[in-house]
PDB file of C-alpha atoms in Angstrom:
ATOM      1  CA  UNK A   1     -31.451 -53.473 -42.833  1.00 96.00           C
ATOM      2  CA  UNK A   2     -31.555 -49.751 -42.003  1.00 97.00           C
ATOM      3  CA  UNK A   3     -30.393 -48.385 -38.648  1.00 98.00           C
ATOM      4  CA  UNK A   4     -32.302 -45.279 -37.589  1.00 97.00           C
ATOM      5  CA  UNK A   5     -30.537 -43.429 -34.790  1.00 96.00           C
ATOM      6  CA  UNK A   6     -33.559 -41.969 -33.095  1.00 91.00           C
ATOM      7  CA  UNK A   7     -35.338 -40.509 -30.145  1.00 83.00           C
ATOM      8  CA  UNK A   8     -36.915 -37.357 -31.627  1.00 83.00           C
ATOM      9  CA  UNK A   9     -40.063 -36.322 -33.490  1.00 83.00           C
ATOM     10  CA  UNK A  10     -38.018 -36.514 -36.688  1.00 89.00           C
ATOM     11  CA  UNK A  11     -37.602 -40.235 -36.066  1.00 92.00           C
ATOM     12  CA  UNK A  12     -41.345 -40.778 -36.479  1.00 90.00           C
ATOM     13  CA  UNK A  13     -41.280 -38.855 -39.747  1.00 91.00           C
ATOM     14  CA  UNK A  14     -38.417 -40.926 -41.151  1.00 94.00           C
ATOM     15  CA  UNK A  15     -39.933 -44.242 -40.074  1.00 94.00           C
ATOM     16  CA  UNK A  16     -43.169 -43.255 -41.826  1.00 93.00           C
ATOM     17  CA  UNK A  17     -41.204 -42.402 -44.981  1.00 94.00           C
ATOM     18  CA  UNK A  18     -39.445 -45.775 -44.912  1.00 94.00           C
ATOM     19  CA  UNK A  19     -42.733 -47.656 -44.779  1.00 90.00           C
ATOM     20  CA  UNK A  20     -42.280 -51.418 -44.639  1.00 90.00           C
ATOM     21  CA  UNK A  21     -38.534 -51.410 -45.223  1.00 95.00           C
ATOM     22  CA  UNK A  22     -36.652 -53.474 -42.610  1.00 95.00           C
ATOM     23  CA  UNK A  23     -35.237 -51.188 -39.938  1.00 96.00           C
ATOM     24  CA  UNK A  24     -34.071 -50.941 -36.351  1.00 96.00           C
ATOM     25  CA  UNK A  25     -34.550 -47.791 -34.278  1.00 96.00           C
ATOM     26  CA  UNK A  26     -31.907 -47.159 -31.636  1.00 95.00           C
ATOM     27  CA  UNK A  27     -32.672 -44.892 -28.678  1.00 93.00           C
ATOM     28  CA  UNK A  28     -30.390 -43.850 -25.841  1.00 88.00           C
ATOM     29  CA  UNK A  29     -32.875 -43.010 -23.071  1.00 84.00           C
ATOM     30  CA  UNK A  30     -35.468 -44.837 -20.983  1.00 83.00           C
ATOM     31  CA  UNK A  31     -38.072 -42.351 -22.179  1.00 80.00           C
ATOM     32  CA  UNK A  32     -37.189 -43.068 -25.793  1.00 85.00           C
ATOM     33  CA  UNK A  33     -37.479 -46.784 -25.187  1.00 88.00           C
ATOM     34  CA  UNK A  34     -40.935 -46.399 -23.647  1.00 86.00           C
ATOM     35  CA  UNK A  35     -42.239 -44.083 -26.350  1.00 85.00           C
ATOM     36  CA  UNK A  36     -40.860 -45.848 -29.406  1.00 90.00           C
ATOM     37  CA  UNK A  37     -41.352 -49.441 -28.213  1.00 91.00           C
ATOM     38  CA  UNK A  38     -45.047 -48.728 -27.711  1.00 89.00           C
ATOM     39  CA  UNK A  39     -45.357 -47.476 -31.274  1.00 89.00           C
ATOM     40  CA  UNK A  40     -42.878 -49.783 -33.010  1.00 92.00           C
ATOM     41  CA  UNK A  41     -42.850 -53.044 -31.021  1.00 92.00           C
ATOM     42  CA  UNK A  42     -39.950 -55.330 -31.790  1.00 91.00           C
ATOM     43  CA  UNK A  43     -38.078 -52.674 -33.776  1.00 92.00           C
ATOM     44  CA  UNK A  44     -36.432 -50.670 -30.979  1.00 94.00           C
ATOM     45  CA  UNK A  45     -32.979 -51.093 -29.448  1.00 94.00           C
ATOM     46  CA  UNK A  46     -32.141 -49.265 -26.213  1.00 94.00           C
ATOM     47  CA  UNK A  47     -28.395 -48.655 -26.189  1.00 93.00           C
ATOM     48  CA  UNK A  48     -25.636 -46.072 -26.183  1.00 92.00           C
ATOM     49  CA  UNK A  49     -23.298 -47.009 -29.015  1.00 95.00           C
ATOM     50  CA  UNK A  50     -19.551 -46.674 -28.809  1.00 95.00           C
ATOM     51  CA  UNK A  51     -17.558 -46.787 -32.035  1.00 95.00           C
ATOM     52  CA  UNK A  52     -16.662 -50.413 -31.328  1.00 95.00           C
ATOM     53  CA  UNK A  53     -20.185 -51.559 -30.450  1.00 96.00           C
ATOM     54  CA  UNK A  54     -21.689 -49.747 -33.436  1.00 96.00           C
ATOM     55  CA  UNK A  55     -19.222 -51.367 -35.832  1.00 96.00           C
ATOM     56  CA  UNK A  56     -20.003 -54.771 -34.330  1.00 96.00           C
ATOM     57  CA  UNK A  57     -23.750 -54.121 -34.585  1.00 96.00           C
ATOM     58  CA  UNK A  58     -23.512 -53.058 -38.229  1.00 96.00           C
ATOM     59  CA  UNK A  59     -21.693 -56.267 -39.095  1.00 95.00           C
ATOM     60  CA  UNK A  60     -23.910 -58.534 -37.008  1.00 95.00           C
ATOM     61  CA  UNK A  61     -27.204 -57.081 -38.228  1.00 95.00           C
ATOM     62  CA  UNK A  62     -26.110 -56.551 -41.832  1.00 95.00           C
ATOM     63  CA  UNK A  63     -26.841 -52.813 -41.633  1.00 97.00           C
ATOM     64  CA  UNK A  64     -26.707 -51.270 -45.102  1.00 96.00           C
ATOM     65  CA  UNK A  65     -27.546 -47.664 -44.203  1.00 97.00           C
ATOM     66  CA  UNK A  66     -27.596 -45.335 -41.198  1.00 97.00           C
ATOM     67  CA  UNK A  67     -30.109 -42.506 -40.869  1.00 97.00           C
ATOM     68  CA  UNK A  68     -29.339 -40.078 -38.043  1.00 96.00           C
ATOM     69  CA  UNK A  69     -32.424 -38.467 -36.475  1.00 93.00           C
ATOM     70  CA  UNK A  70     -30.922 -37.870 -33.046  1.00 91.00           C
ATOM     71  CA  UNK A  71     -31.242 -34.728 -30.955  1.00 83.00           C
ATOM     72  CA  UNK A  72     -29.257 -31.741 -32.297  1.00 80.00           C
ATOM     73  CA  UNK A  73     -27.153 -31.803 -29.114  1.00 73.00           C
ATOM     74  CA  UNK A  74     -26.304 -35.516 -29.369  1.00 79.00           C
ATOM     75  CA  UNK A  75     -23.064 -34.648 -31.116  1.00 83.00           C
ATOM     76  CA  UNK A  76     -21.057 -37.606 -29.827  1.00 91.00           C
ATOM     77  CA  UNK A  77     -23.199 -40.370 -31.350  1.00 93.00           C
ATOM     78  CA  UNK A  78     -23.525 -38.430 -34.610  1.00 94.00           C
ATOM     79  CA  UNK A  79     -19.742 -38.157 -34.883  1.00 95.00           C
ATOM     80  CA  UNK A  80     -19.343 -41.850 -34.061  1.00 95.00           C
ATOM     81  CA  UNK A  81     -21.964 -42.884 -36.617  1.00 96.00           C
ATOM     82  CA  UNK A  82     -20.457 -40.719 -39.338  1.00 95.00           C
ATOM     83  CA  UNK A  83     -16.983 -42.161 -38.767  1.00 96.00           C
ATOM     84  CA  UNK A  84     -18.050 -45.795 -38.445  1.00 96.00           C
ATOM     85  CA  UNK A  85     -20.291 -45.590 -41.515  1.00 96.00           C
ATOM     86  CA  UNK A  86     -17.335 -44.337 -43.545  1.00 96.00           C
ATOM     87  CA  UNK A  87     -15.141 -47.131 -42.194  1.00 96.00           C
ATOM     88  CA  UNK A  88     -17.799 -49.723 -43.040  1.00 94.00           C
ATOM     89  CA  UNK A  89     -18.443 -48.165 -46.476  1.00 96.00           C
ATOM     90  CA  UNK A  90     -22.167 -47.710 -45.888  1.00 96.00           C
ATOM     91  CA  UNK A  91     -24.220 -44.518 -46.399  1.00 96.00           C
ATOM     92  CA  UNK A  92     -24.710 -42.129 -43.470  1.00 97.00           C
ATOM     93  CA  UNK A  93     -27.662 -39.765 -43.849  1.00 95.00           C
ATOM     94  CA  UNK A  94     -27.937 -36.701 -41.603  1.00 94.00           C
ATOM     95  CA  UNK A  95     -31.617 -35.974 -40.914  1.00 91.00           C
ATOM     96  CA  UNK A  96     -31.055 -34.065 -37.675  1.00 87.00           C
ATOM     97  CA  UNK A  97     -33.471 -31.156 -37.377  1.00 80.00           C
ATOM     98  CA  UNK A  98     -31.783 -27.751 -37.708  1.00 76.00           C
ATOM     99  CA  UNK A  99     -31.529 -25.495 -34.676  1.00 69.00           C
ATOM    100  CA  UNK A 100     -32.725 -21.906 -34.643  1.00 65.00           C
ATOM    101  CA  UNK A 101     -30.378 -19.018 -35.411  1.00 66.00           C
ATOM    102  CA  UNK A 102     -30.240 -16.888 -32.265  1.00 64.00           C
ATOM    103  CA  UNK A 103     -27.490 -14.382 -32.982  1.00 57.00           C
ATOM    104  CA  UNK A 104     -28.087 -10.922 -31.520  1.00 57.00           C
ATOM    105  CA  UNK A 105     -31.704 -11.478 -30.493  1.00 69.00           C
ATOM    106  CA  UNK A 106     -32.885  -9.223 -27.657  1.00 75.00           C
ATOM    107  CA  UNK A 107     -33.951 -10.964 -24.481  1.00 87.00           C
ATOM    108  CA  UNK A 108     -32.075 -14.163 -25.329  1.00 91.00           C
ATOM    109  CA  UNK A 109     -28.887 -15.256 -23.587  1.00 92.00           C
ATOM    110  CA  UNK A 110     -26.995 -18.107 -25.255  1.00 90.00           C
ATOM    111  CA  UNK A 111     -24.749 -20.497 -23.325  1.00 91.00           C
ATOM    112  CA  UNK A 112     -22.645 -23.385 -24.569  1.00 89.00           C
ATOM    113  CA  UNK A 113     -23.610 -25.721 -21.733  1.00 92.00           C
ATOM    114  CA  UNK A 114     -25.931 -26.158 -18.774  1.00 95.00           C
ATOM    115  CA  UNK A 115     -22.987 -25.457 -16.469  1.00 96.00           C
ATOM    116  CA  UNK A 116     -22.379 -22.127 -18.196  1.00 96.00           C
ATOM    117  CA  UNK A 117     -26.082 -21.293 -17.949  1.00 96.00           C
ATOM    118  CA  UNK A 118     -26.041 -22.048 -14.223  1.00 97.00           C
ATOM    119  CA  UNK A 119     -23.058 -19.748 -13.704  1.00 97.00           C
ATOM    120  CA  UNK A 120     -24.844 -16.946 -15.547  1.00 96.00           C
ATOM    121  CA  UNK A 121     -28.075 -17.439 -13.596  1.00 97.00           C
ATOM    122  CA  UNK A 122     -26.305 -17.493 -10.229  1.00 97.00           C
ATOM    123  CA  UNK A 123     -25.152 -13.952 -10.939  1.00 95.00           C
ATOM    124  CA  UNK A 124     -28.510 -12.801 -12.285  1.00 96.00           C
ATOM    125  CA  UNK A 125     -31.389 -11.222 -10.356  1.00 96.00           C
ATOM    126  CA  UNK A 126     -33.868 -13.907 -11.470  1.00 97.00           C
ATOM    127  CA  UNK A 127     -35.800 -15.557  -8.648  1.00 97.00           C
ATOM    128  CA  UNK A 128     -38.515 -17.506 -10.503  1.00 98.00           C
ATOM    129  CA  UNK A 129     -36.708 -19.500 -13.184  1.00 98.00           C
ATOM    130  CA  UNK A 130     -38.341 -22.231 -15.258  1.00 99.00           C
ATOM    131  CA  UNK A 131     -35.881 -24.976 -16.203  1.00 98.00           C
ATOM    132  CA  UNK A 132     -36.972 -26.953 -19.278  1.00 97.00           C
ATOM    133  CA  UNK A 133     -33.683 -28.501 -20.397  1.00 95.00           C
ATOM    134  CA  UNK A 134     -34.516 -32.000 -19.164  1.00 92.00           C
ATOM    135  CA  UNK A 135     -33.772 -33.999 -16.048  1.00 94.00           C
ATOM    136  CA  UNK A 136     -30.249 -34.957 -17.132  1.00 92.00           C
ATOM    137  CA  UNK A 137     -29.161 -31.310 -16.879  1.00 95.00           C
ATOM    138  CA  UNK A 138     -30.892 -30.640 -13.564  1.00 97.00           C
ATOM    139  CA  UNK A 139     -27.807 -31.423 -11.407  1.00 97.00           C
ATOM    140  CA  UNK A 140     -26.087 -28.375 -12.928  1.00 98.00           C
ATOM    141  CA  UNK A 141     -28.885 -26.193 -11.555  1.00 98.00           C
ATOM    142  CA  UNK A 142     -28.779 -27.574  -8.005  1.00 98.00           C
ATOM    143  CA  UNK A 143     -27.476 -24.246  -6.581  1.00 98.00           C
ATOM    144  CA  UNK A 144     -30.591 -22.607  -8.057  1.00 98.00           C
ATOM    145  CA  UNK A 145     -33.120 -25.113  -6.704  1.00 98.00           C
ATOM    146  CA  UNK A 146     -34.758 -22.544  -4.423  1.00 97.00           C
ATOM    147  CA  UNK A 147     -34.967 -19.965  -7.203  1.00 98.00           C
ATOM    148  CA  UNK A 148     -36.921 -21.883  -9.789  1.00 97.00           C
ATOM    149  CA  UNK A 149     -39.045 -24.734 -11.055  1.00 98.00           C
ATOM    150  CA  UNK A 150     -38.056 -27.827 -13.014  1.00 98.00           C
ATOM    151  CA  UNK A 151     -40.387 -28.900 -15.812  1.00 98.00           C
ATOM    152  CA  UNK A 152     -39.541 -32.519 -16.585  1.00 96.00           C
ATOM    153  CA  UNK A 153     -41.178 -35.647 -17.957  1.00 92.00           C
ATOM    154  CA  UNK A 154     -43.661 -37.356 -15.602  1.00 93.00           C
ATOM    155  CA  UNK A 155     -41.458 -40.352 -14.829  1.00 91.00           C
ATOM    156  CA  UNK A 156     -40.094 -41.368 -11.450  1.00 93.00           C
ATOM    157  CA  UNK A 157     -36.471 -41.267 -12.603  1.00 92.00           C
ATOM    158  CA  UNK A 158     -36.893 -37.688 -13.864  1.00 94.00           C
ATOM    159  CA  UNK A 159     -38.525 -36.564 -10.635  1.00 97.00           C
ATOM    160  CA  UNK A 160     -35.877 -38.370  -8.567  1.00 97.00           C
ATOM    161  CA  UNK A 161     -33.101 -36.434 -10.308  1.00 97.00           C
ATOM    162  CA  UNK A 162     -34.824 -33.168  -9.422  1.00 98.00           C
ATOM    163  CA  UNK A 163     -35.262 -34.174  -5.792  1.00 98.00           C
ATOM    164  CA  UNK A 164     -31.613 -35.254  -5.625  1.00 98.00           C
ATOM    165  CA  UNK A 165     -30.610 -31.826  -6.954  1.00 98.00           C
ATOM    166  CA  UNK A 166     -32.476 -30.132  -4.117  1.00 98.00           C
ATOM    167  CA  UNK A 167     -35.751 -29.206  -5.800  1.00 98.00           C
ATOM    168  CA  UNK A 168     -38.730 -29.493  -3.471  1.00 98.00           C
ATOM    169  CA  UNK A 169     -41.575 -31.502  -4.975  1.00 97.00           C
ATOM    170  CA  UNK A 170     -43.676 -28.345  -5.054  1.00 97.00           C
ATOM    171  CA  UNK A 171     -41.085 -26.949  -7.472  1.00 98.00           C
ATOM    172  CA  UNK A 172     -41.241 -29.919  -9.865  1.00 98.00           C
ATOM    173  CA  UNK A 173     -43.686 -29.662 -12.770  1.00 98.00           C
ATOM    174  CA  UNK A 174     -43.983 -33.163 -14.208  1.00 97.00           C
ATOM    175  CA  UNK A 175     -45.671 -32.943 -17.599  1.00 95.00           C
ATOM    176  CA  UNK A 176     -45.264 -34.437 -21.043  1.00 89.00           C
ATOM    177  CA  UNK A 177     -45.360 -32.197 -24.117  1.00 83.00           C
ATOM    178  CA  UNK A 178     -45.602 -31.012 -26.750  1.00 81.00           C
ATOM    179  CA  UNK A 179     -46.704 -27.673 -25.302  1.00 93.00           C
ATOM    180  CA  UNK A 180     -48.372 -24.873 -27.237  1.00 95.00           C
ATOM    181  CA  UNK A 181     -47.455 -21.209 -26.957  1.00 96.00           C
ATOM    182  CA  UNK A 182     -50.690 -20.630 -25.041  1.00 97.00           C
ATOM    183  CA  UNK A 183     -49.834 -23.381 -22.565  1.00 97.00           C
ATOM    184  CA  UNK A 184     -46.368 -21.933 -21.989  1.00 97.00           C
ATOM    185  CA  UNK A 185     -47.900 -18.500 -21.519  1.00 98.00           C
ATOM    186  CA  UNK A 186     -50.380 -19.810 -18.953  1.00 98.00           C
ATOM    187  CA  UNK A 187     -47.711 -21.744 -17.065  1.00 98.00           C
ATOM    188  CA  UNK A 188     -45.323 -18.799 -16.923  1.00 98.00           C
ATOM    189  CA  UNK A 189     -48.095 -16.509 -15.727  1.00 98.00           C
ATOM    190  CA  UNK A 190     -49.311 -18.965 -13.096  1.00 97.00           C
ATOM    191  CA  UNK A 191     -45.814 -19.394 -11.633  1.00 98.00           C
ATOM    192  CA  UNK A 192     -44.808 -15.762 -12.276  1.00 98.00           C
ATOM    193  CA  UNK A 193     -41.723 -16.924 -14.171  1.00 98.00           C
ATOM    194  CA  UNK A 194     -39.080 -14.250 -14.799  1.00 97.00           C
ATOM    195  CA  UNK A 195     -36.648 -16.390 -16.833  1.00 98.00           C
ATOM    196  CA  UNK A 196     -36.986 -19.561 -18.911  1.00 98.00           C
ATOM    197  CA  UNK A 197     -34.083 -21.936 -19.561  1.00 98.00           C
ATOM    198  CA  UNK A 198     -34.243 -24.216 -22.599  1.00 96.00           C
ATOM    199  CA  UNK A 199     -32.180 -26.045 -25.188  1.00 91.00           C
ATOM    200  CA  UNK A 200     -32.012 -24.864 -28.772  1.00 84.00           C
ATOM    201  CA  UNK A 201     -33.507 -28.077 -30.077  1.00 77.00           C
ATOM    202  CA  UNK A 202     -34.848 -26.946 -33.431  1.00 67.00           C
ATOM    203  CA  UNK A 203     -38.214 -26.981 -35.161  1.00 64.00           C
ATOM    204  CA  UNK A 204     -40.826 -29.345 -33.770  1.00 68.00           C
ATOM    205  CA  UNK A 205     -39.157 -29.572 -30.373  1.00 77.00           C
ATOM    206  CA  UNK A 206     -41.287 -26.963 -28.611  1.00 86.00           C
ATOM    207  CA  UNK A 207     -38.495 -24.390 -28.722  1.00 88.00           C
ATOM    208  CA  UNK A 208     -40.391 -21.922 -30.907  1.00 88.00           C
ATOM    209  CA  UNK A 209     -43.431 -22.075 -28.630  1.00 93.00           C
ATOM    210  CA  UNK A 210     -41.257 -21.268 -25.610  1.00 94.00           C
ATOM    211  CA  UNK A 211     -39.582 -18.400 -27.437  1.00 91.00           C
ATOM    212  CA  UNK A 212     -42.927 -16.925 -28.485  1.00 92.00           C
ATOM    213  CA  UNK A 213     -44.199 -17.084 -24.907  1.00 95.00           C
ATOM    214  CA  UNK A 214     -41.068 -15.389 -23.571  1.00 94.00           C
ATOM    215  CA  UNK A 215     -41.282 -12.637 -26.167  1.00 92.00           C
ATOM    216  CA  UNK A 216     -44.946 -11.978 -25.387  1.00 94.00           C
ATOM    217  CA  UNK A 217     -44.333 -11.861 -21.634  1.00 96.00           C
ATOM    218  CA  UNK A 218     -41.075  -9.938 -21.913  1.00 95.00           C
ATOM    219  CA  UNK A 219     -39.098 -12.443 -19.852  1.00 96.00           C
ATOM    220  CA  UNK A 220     -35.508 -13.448 -20.463  1.00 96.00           C
ATOM    221  CA  UNK A 221     -34.733 -16.724 -22.195  1.00 96.00           C
ATOM    222  CA  UNK A 222     -31.476 -18.581 -21.530  1.00 96.00           C
ATOM    223  CA  UNK A 223     -30.671 -20.990 -24.348  1.00 94.00           C
ATOM    224  CA  UNK A 224     -28.233 -23.874 -23.977  1.00 92.00           C
ATOM    225  CA  UNK A 225     -26.446 -24.999 -27.139  1.00 79.00           C
TER     226      UNK A 225
END
């Protein structure tokens, strides 16, 4: 049995490559469970592994190999999987998509965390910020709720997190990607966005399309991670 640590577009690619081989896909979010269960019924496990629970799962399910296709920022589970795989003497394969190199690019501000990005933005002149880092980071941007818009997945739990952080419903854009460069351009123009906040999530994540839109419009991009 193969354990695919998933939740990204890369997961679909790997599952296709594996064909009919026996596998289990683990996802850590409600969104991941909805998306992957619909496509791979009976093959999806919704959980957040600790080192102990992962070791127990490997033994109980006779896992012979781990393939890591998690989000580039999901560093904790990747570290756990790498360590536990070594302890269990099974292969660990890193198939996490690479993130973009952003060093010294004009118009791009890099921050190590959402909290750091919020601190930077609080001191900036931006008044029409588009937050696209996901609903789990929205609480960090609560002090900026009147200065921007939150683009999140169209699920009640995502919207509820935005409302709890102080975003009026008129400032919540609930849409599901992927989004093209043209769509990002149109959205930024419609809302007169002067700064876009995103994660550096690598190829296939929509990051490049956001960057291209920002470059064309000449607006600042704040990148987390």
